[in-house]
PDB file of C-alpha atoms in Angstrom:
ATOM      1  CA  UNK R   1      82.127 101.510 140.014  1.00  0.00           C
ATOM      2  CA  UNK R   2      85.561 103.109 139.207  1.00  0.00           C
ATOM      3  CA  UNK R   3      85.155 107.033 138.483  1.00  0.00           C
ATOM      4  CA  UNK R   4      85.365 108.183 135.414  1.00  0.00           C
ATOM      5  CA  UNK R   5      88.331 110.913 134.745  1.00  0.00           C
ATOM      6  CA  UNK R   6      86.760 111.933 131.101  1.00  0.00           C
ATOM      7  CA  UNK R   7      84.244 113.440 129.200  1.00  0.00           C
ATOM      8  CA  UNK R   8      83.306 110.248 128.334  1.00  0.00           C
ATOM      9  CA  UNK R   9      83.574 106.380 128.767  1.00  0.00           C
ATOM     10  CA  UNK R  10      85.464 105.962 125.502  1.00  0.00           C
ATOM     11  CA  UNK R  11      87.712 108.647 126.102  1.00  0.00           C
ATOM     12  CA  UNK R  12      88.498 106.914 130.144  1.00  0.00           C
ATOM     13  CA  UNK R  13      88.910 103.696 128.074  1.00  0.00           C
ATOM     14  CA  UNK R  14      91.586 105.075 125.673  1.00  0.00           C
ATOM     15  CA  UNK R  15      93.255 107.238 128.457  1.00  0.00           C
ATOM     16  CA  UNK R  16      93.629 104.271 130.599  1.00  0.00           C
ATOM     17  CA  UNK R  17      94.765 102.077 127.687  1.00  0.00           C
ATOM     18  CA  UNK R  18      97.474 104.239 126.921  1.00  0.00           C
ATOM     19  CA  UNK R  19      98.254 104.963 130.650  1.00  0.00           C
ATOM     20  CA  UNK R  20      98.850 101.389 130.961  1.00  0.00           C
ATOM     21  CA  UNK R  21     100.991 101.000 127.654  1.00  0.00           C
ATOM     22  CA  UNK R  22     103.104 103.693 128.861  1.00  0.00           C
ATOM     23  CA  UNK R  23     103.661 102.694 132.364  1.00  0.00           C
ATOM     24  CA  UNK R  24     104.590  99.204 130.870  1.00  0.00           C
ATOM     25  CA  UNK R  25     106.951 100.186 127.959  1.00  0.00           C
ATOM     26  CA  UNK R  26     108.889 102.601 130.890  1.00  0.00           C
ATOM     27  CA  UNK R  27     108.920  99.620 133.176  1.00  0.00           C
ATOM     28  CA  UNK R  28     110.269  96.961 130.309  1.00  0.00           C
ATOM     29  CA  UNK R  29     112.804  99.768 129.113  1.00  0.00           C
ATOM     30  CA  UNK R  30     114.206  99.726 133.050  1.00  0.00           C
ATOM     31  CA  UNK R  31     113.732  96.806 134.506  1.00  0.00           C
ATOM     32  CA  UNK R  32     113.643  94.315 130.638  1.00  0.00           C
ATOM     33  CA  UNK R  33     110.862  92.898 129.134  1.00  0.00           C
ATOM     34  CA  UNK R  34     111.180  89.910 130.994  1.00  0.00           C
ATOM     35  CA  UNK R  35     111.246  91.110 134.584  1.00  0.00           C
ATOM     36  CA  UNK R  36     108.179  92.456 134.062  1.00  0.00           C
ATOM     37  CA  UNK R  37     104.701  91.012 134.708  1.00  0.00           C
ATOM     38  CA  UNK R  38     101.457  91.895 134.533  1.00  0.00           C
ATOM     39  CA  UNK R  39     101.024  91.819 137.881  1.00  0.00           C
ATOM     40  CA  UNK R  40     104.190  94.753 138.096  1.00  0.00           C
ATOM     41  CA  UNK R  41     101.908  97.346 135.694  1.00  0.00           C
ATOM     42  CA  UNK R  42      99.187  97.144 137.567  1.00  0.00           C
ATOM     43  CA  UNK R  43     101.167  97.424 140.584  1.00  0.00           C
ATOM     44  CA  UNK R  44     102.565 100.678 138.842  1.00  0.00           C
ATOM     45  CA  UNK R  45      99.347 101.756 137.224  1.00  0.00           C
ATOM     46  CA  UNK R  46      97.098 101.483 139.886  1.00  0.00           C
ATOM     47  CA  UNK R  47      94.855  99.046 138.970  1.00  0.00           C
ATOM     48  CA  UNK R  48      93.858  95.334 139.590  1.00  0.00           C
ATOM     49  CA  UNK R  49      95.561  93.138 137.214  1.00  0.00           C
ATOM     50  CA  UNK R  50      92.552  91.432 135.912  1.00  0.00           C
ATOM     51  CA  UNK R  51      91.826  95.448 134.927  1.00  0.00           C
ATOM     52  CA  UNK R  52      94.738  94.732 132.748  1.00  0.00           C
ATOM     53  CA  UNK R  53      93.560  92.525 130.415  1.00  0.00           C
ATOM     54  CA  UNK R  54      90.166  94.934 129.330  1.00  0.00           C
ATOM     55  CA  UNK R  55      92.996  97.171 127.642  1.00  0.00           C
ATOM     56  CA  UNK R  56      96.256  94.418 126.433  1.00  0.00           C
ATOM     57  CA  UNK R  57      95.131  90.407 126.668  1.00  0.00           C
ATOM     58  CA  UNK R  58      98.835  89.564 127.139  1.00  0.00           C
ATOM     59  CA  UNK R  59     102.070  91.580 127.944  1.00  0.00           C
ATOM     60  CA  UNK R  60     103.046  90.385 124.731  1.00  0.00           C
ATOM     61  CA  UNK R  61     100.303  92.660 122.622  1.00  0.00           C
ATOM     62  CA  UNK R  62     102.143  96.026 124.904  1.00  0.00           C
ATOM     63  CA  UNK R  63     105.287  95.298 123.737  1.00  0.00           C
ATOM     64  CA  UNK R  64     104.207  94.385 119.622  1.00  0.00           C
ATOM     65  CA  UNK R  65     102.385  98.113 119.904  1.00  0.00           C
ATOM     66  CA  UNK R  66     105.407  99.203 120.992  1.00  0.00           C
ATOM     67  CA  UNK R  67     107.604  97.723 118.675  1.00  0.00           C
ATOM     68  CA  UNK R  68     105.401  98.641 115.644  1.00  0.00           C
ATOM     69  CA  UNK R  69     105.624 102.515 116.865  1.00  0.00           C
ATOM     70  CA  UNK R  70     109.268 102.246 117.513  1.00  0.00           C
ATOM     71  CA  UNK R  71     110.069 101.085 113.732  1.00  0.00           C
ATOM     72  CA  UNK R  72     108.212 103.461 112.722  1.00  0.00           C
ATOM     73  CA  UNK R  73     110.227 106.207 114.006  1.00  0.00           C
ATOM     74  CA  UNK R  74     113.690 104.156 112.808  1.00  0.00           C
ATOM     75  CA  UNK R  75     112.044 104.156 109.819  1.00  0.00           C
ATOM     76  CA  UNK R  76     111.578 107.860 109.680  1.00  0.00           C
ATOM     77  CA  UNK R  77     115.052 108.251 111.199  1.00  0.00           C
ATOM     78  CA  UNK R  78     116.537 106.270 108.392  1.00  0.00           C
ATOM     79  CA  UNK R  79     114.807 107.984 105.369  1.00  0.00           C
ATOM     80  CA  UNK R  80     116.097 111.290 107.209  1.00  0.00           C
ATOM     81  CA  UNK R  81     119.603 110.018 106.994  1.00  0.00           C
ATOM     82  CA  UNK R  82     119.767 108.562 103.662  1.00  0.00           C
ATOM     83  CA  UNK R  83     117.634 110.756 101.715  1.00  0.00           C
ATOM     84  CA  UNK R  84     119.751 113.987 102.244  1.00  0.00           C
ATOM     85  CA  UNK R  85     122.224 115.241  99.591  1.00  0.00           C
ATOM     86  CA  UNK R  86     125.428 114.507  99.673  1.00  0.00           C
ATOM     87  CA  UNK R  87     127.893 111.271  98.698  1.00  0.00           C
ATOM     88  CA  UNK R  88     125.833 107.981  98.843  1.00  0.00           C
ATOM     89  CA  UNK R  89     128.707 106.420 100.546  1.00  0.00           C
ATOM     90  CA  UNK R  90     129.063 108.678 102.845  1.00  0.00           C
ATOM     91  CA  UNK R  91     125.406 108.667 103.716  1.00  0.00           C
ATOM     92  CA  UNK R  92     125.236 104.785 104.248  1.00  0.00           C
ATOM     93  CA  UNK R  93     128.265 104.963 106.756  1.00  0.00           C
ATOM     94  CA  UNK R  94     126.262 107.807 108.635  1.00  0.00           C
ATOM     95  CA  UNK R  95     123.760 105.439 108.721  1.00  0.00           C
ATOM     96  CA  UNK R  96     125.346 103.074 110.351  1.00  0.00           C
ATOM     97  CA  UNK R  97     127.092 105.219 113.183  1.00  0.00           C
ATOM     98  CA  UNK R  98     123.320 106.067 113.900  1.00  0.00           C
ATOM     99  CA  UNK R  99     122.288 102.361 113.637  1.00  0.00           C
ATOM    100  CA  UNK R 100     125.372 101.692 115.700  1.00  0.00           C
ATOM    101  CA  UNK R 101     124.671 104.442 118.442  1.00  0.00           C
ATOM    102  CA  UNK R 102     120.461 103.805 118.869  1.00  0.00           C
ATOM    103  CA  UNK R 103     122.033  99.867 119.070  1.00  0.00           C
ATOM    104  CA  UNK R 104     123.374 100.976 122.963  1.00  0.00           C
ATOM    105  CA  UNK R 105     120.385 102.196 123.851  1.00  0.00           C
ATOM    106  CA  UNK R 106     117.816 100.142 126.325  1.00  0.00           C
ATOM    107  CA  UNK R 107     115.167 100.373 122.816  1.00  0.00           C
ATOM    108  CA  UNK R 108     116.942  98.366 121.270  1.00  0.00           C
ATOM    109  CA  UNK R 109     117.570  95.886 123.842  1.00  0.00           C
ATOM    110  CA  UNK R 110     113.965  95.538 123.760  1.00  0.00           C
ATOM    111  CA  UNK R 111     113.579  95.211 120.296  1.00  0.00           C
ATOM    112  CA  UNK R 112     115.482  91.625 120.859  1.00  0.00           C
ATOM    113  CA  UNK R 113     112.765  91.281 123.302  1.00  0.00           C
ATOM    114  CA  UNK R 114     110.260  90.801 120.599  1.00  0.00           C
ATOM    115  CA  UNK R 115     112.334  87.388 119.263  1.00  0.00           C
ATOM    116  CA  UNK R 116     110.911  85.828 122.570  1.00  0.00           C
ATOM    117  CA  UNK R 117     107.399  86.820 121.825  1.00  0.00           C
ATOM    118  CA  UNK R 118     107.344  86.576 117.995  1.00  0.00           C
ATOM    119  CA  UNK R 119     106.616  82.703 118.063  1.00  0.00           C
ATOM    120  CA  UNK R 120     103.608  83.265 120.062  1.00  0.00           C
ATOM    121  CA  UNK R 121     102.260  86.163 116.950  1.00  0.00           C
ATOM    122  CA  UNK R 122      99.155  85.566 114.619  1.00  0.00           C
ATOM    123  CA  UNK R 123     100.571  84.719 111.193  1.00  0.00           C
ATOM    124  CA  UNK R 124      99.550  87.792 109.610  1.00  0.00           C
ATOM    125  CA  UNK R 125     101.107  89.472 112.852  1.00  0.00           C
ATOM    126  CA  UNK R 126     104.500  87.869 112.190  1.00  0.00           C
ATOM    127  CA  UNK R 127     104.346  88.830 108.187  1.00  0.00           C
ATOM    128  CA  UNK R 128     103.394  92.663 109.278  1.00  0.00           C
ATOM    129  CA  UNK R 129     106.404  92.829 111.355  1.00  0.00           C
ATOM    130  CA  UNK R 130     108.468  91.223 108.954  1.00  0.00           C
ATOM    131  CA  UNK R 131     107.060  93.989 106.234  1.00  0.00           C
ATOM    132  CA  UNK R 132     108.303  96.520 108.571  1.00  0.00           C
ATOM    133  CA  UNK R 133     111.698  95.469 108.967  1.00  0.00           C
ATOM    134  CA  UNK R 134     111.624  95.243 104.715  1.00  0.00           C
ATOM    135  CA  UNK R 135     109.939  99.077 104.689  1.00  0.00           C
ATOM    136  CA  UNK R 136     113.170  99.656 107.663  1.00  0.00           C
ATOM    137  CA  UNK R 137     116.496  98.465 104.827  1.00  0.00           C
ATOM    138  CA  UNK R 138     114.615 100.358 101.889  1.00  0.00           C
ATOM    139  CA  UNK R 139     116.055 103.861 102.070  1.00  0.00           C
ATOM    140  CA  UNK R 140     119.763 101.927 103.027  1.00  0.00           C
ATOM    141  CA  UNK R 141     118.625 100.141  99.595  1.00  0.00           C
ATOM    142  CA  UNK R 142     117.703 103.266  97.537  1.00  0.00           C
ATOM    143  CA  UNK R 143     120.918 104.886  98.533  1.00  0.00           C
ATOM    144  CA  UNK R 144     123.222 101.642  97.826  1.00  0.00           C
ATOM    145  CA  UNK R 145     121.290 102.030  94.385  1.00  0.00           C
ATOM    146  CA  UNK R 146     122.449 105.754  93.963  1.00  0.00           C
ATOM    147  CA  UNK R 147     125.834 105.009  95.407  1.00  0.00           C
ATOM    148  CA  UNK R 148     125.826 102.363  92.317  1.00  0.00           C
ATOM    149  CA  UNK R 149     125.374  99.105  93.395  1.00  0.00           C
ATOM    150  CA  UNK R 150     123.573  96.858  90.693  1.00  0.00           C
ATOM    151  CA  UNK R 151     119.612  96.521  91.308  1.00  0.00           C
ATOM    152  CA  UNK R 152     120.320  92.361  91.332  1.00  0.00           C
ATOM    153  CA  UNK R 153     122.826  92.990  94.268  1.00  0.00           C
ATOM    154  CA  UNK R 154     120.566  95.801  96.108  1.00  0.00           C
ATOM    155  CA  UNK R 155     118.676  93.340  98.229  1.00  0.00           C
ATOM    156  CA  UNK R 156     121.610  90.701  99.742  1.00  0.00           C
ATOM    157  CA  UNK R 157     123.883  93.742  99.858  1.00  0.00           C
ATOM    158  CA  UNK R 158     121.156  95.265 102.240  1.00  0.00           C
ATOM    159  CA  UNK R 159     121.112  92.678 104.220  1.00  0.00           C
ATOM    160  CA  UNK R 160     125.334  92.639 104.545  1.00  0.00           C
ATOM    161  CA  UNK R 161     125.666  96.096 105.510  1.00  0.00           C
ATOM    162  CA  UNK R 162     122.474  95.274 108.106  1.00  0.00           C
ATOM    163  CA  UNK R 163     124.241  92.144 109.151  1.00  0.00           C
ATOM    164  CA  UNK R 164     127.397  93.919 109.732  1.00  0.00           C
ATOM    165  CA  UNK R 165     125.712  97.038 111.864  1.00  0.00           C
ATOM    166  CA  UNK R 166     123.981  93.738 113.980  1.00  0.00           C
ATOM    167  CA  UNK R 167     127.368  92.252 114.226  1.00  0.00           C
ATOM    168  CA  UNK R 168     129.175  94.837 115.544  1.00  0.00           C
ATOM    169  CA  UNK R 169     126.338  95.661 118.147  1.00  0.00           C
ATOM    170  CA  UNK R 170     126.335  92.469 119.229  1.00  0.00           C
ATOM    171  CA  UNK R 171     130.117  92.911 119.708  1.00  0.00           C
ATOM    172  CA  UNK R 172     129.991  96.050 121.772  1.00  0.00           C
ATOM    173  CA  UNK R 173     127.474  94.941 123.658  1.00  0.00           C
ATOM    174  CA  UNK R 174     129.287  92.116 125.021  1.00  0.00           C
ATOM    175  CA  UNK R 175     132.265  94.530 125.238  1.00  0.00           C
ATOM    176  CA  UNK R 176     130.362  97.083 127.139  1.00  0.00           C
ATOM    177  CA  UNK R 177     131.260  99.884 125.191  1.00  0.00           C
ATOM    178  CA  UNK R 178     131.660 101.100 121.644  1.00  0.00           C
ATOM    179  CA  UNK R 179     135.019  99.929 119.866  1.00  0.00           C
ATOM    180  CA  UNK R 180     136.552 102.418 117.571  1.00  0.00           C
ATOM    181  CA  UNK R 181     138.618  99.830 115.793  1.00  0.00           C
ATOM    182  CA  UNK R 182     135.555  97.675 115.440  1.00  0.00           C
ATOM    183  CA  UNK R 183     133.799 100.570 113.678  1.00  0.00           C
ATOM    184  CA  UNK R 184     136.895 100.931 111.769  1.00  0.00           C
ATOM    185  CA  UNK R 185     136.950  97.802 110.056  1.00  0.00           C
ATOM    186  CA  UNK R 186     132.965  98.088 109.590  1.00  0.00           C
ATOM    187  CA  UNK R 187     133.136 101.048 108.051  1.00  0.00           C
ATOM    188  CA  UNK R 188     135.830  99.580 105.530  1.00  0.00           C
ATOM    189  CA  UNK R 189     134.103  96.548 104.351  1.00  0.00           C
ATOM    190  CA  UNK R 190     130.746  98.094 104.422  1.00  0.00           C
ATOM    191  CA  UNK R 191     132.646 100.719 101.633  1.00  0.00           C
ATOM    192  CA  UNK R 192     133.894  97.407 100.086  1.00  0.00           C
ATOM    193  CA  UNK R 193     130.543  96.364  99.273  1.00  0.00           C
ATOM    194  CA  UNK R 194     129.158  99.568  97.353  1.00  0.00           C
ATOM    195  CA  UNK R 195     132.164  99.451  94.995  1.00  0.00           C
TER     196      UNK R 195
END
């Protein structure tokens, strides 16, 4: 019987649970979501992999969790950006150096991950996420609104300025490096589209 290193079995459970989620989110951050099996976080946890599946039924469930607690702190960074005083304009551009900077980081990289496992989702798993990434454009929308673009065009022009942050990551990314001339021009037509 493995030895219990809490006050109590529930307490073990959700220690180990989140010792495993941990040790798997640092592995798929390193190594990518898809060099990773099960079979790897046990290895790094320490426990059989059939231990695994008492705590996450699929690798897919770690990295959802993960995903769900990772919006949430974009989320958080984005209402922090946009909701400060200042010049709406110049608040949605900030935004999108940030978006533009967290977009070279291996979190993000894993957030494509989640494209390979979002087929595989429960319906209402698939609408929560996609509810997320709604709750995710609304302070960029708020501040289009106060920078005055029209309430009919808040919603599509969203979705441009998000479009353009995602196309110039994917650009840099298959540069290597960010591209100051890139940004340049984003920044421009991004400015085109409040006015």
């Amino acid at each position: 019987m493995p030895k219990i290193t809490a006050p109590s079995v529930a307490e073990h459970v959700a220690l180990q649970e989140q010792r495993v989620f941990d040790t798997a989110v640092d592995l798929f951050l390193r190594l990518g979501y898809t060099n990773v099996s099960f079979g790897d976080i046990a290895e790094a946890v320490g426990l059989a992999r059939t231990s695994l599946y008492r705590y996450f039924p699929r690798k897919a469930d770690i990295l959802t969790r993960w995903f769900r607690v990772e919006l949430e702190t974009r989320i958080a960074r984005s209402a922090d950006l946009l909701g400060r005083d200042g010049d709406p304009a110049a608040l949605v551009i900030d935004w999108v150096e940030d978006q533009l900077d967290y977009a070279t980081r291996p979190e993000h990289v894993l957030i494509a991950s989640m494209n390979q496992v979002e087929p595989a989702l429960a319906a209402e798993a698939r609408t929560e996420l996609s509810g997320i990434h709604s709750r995710l454009l609304a302070p960029l929308s708020a501040t289009l609104a106060r920078a005055g673009v029209a309430d009919e065009e808040l919603a599509a022009t969203a979705e441009l300025v998000n479009g353009l942050v995602l196309g110039v990551a994917r650009f840099e990314a298959a540069q290597g490096s960010p591209d100051h001339l890139v940004r340049a021009r984003a920044r421009r037509a991004i400015a085109a589209l409040m006015y």
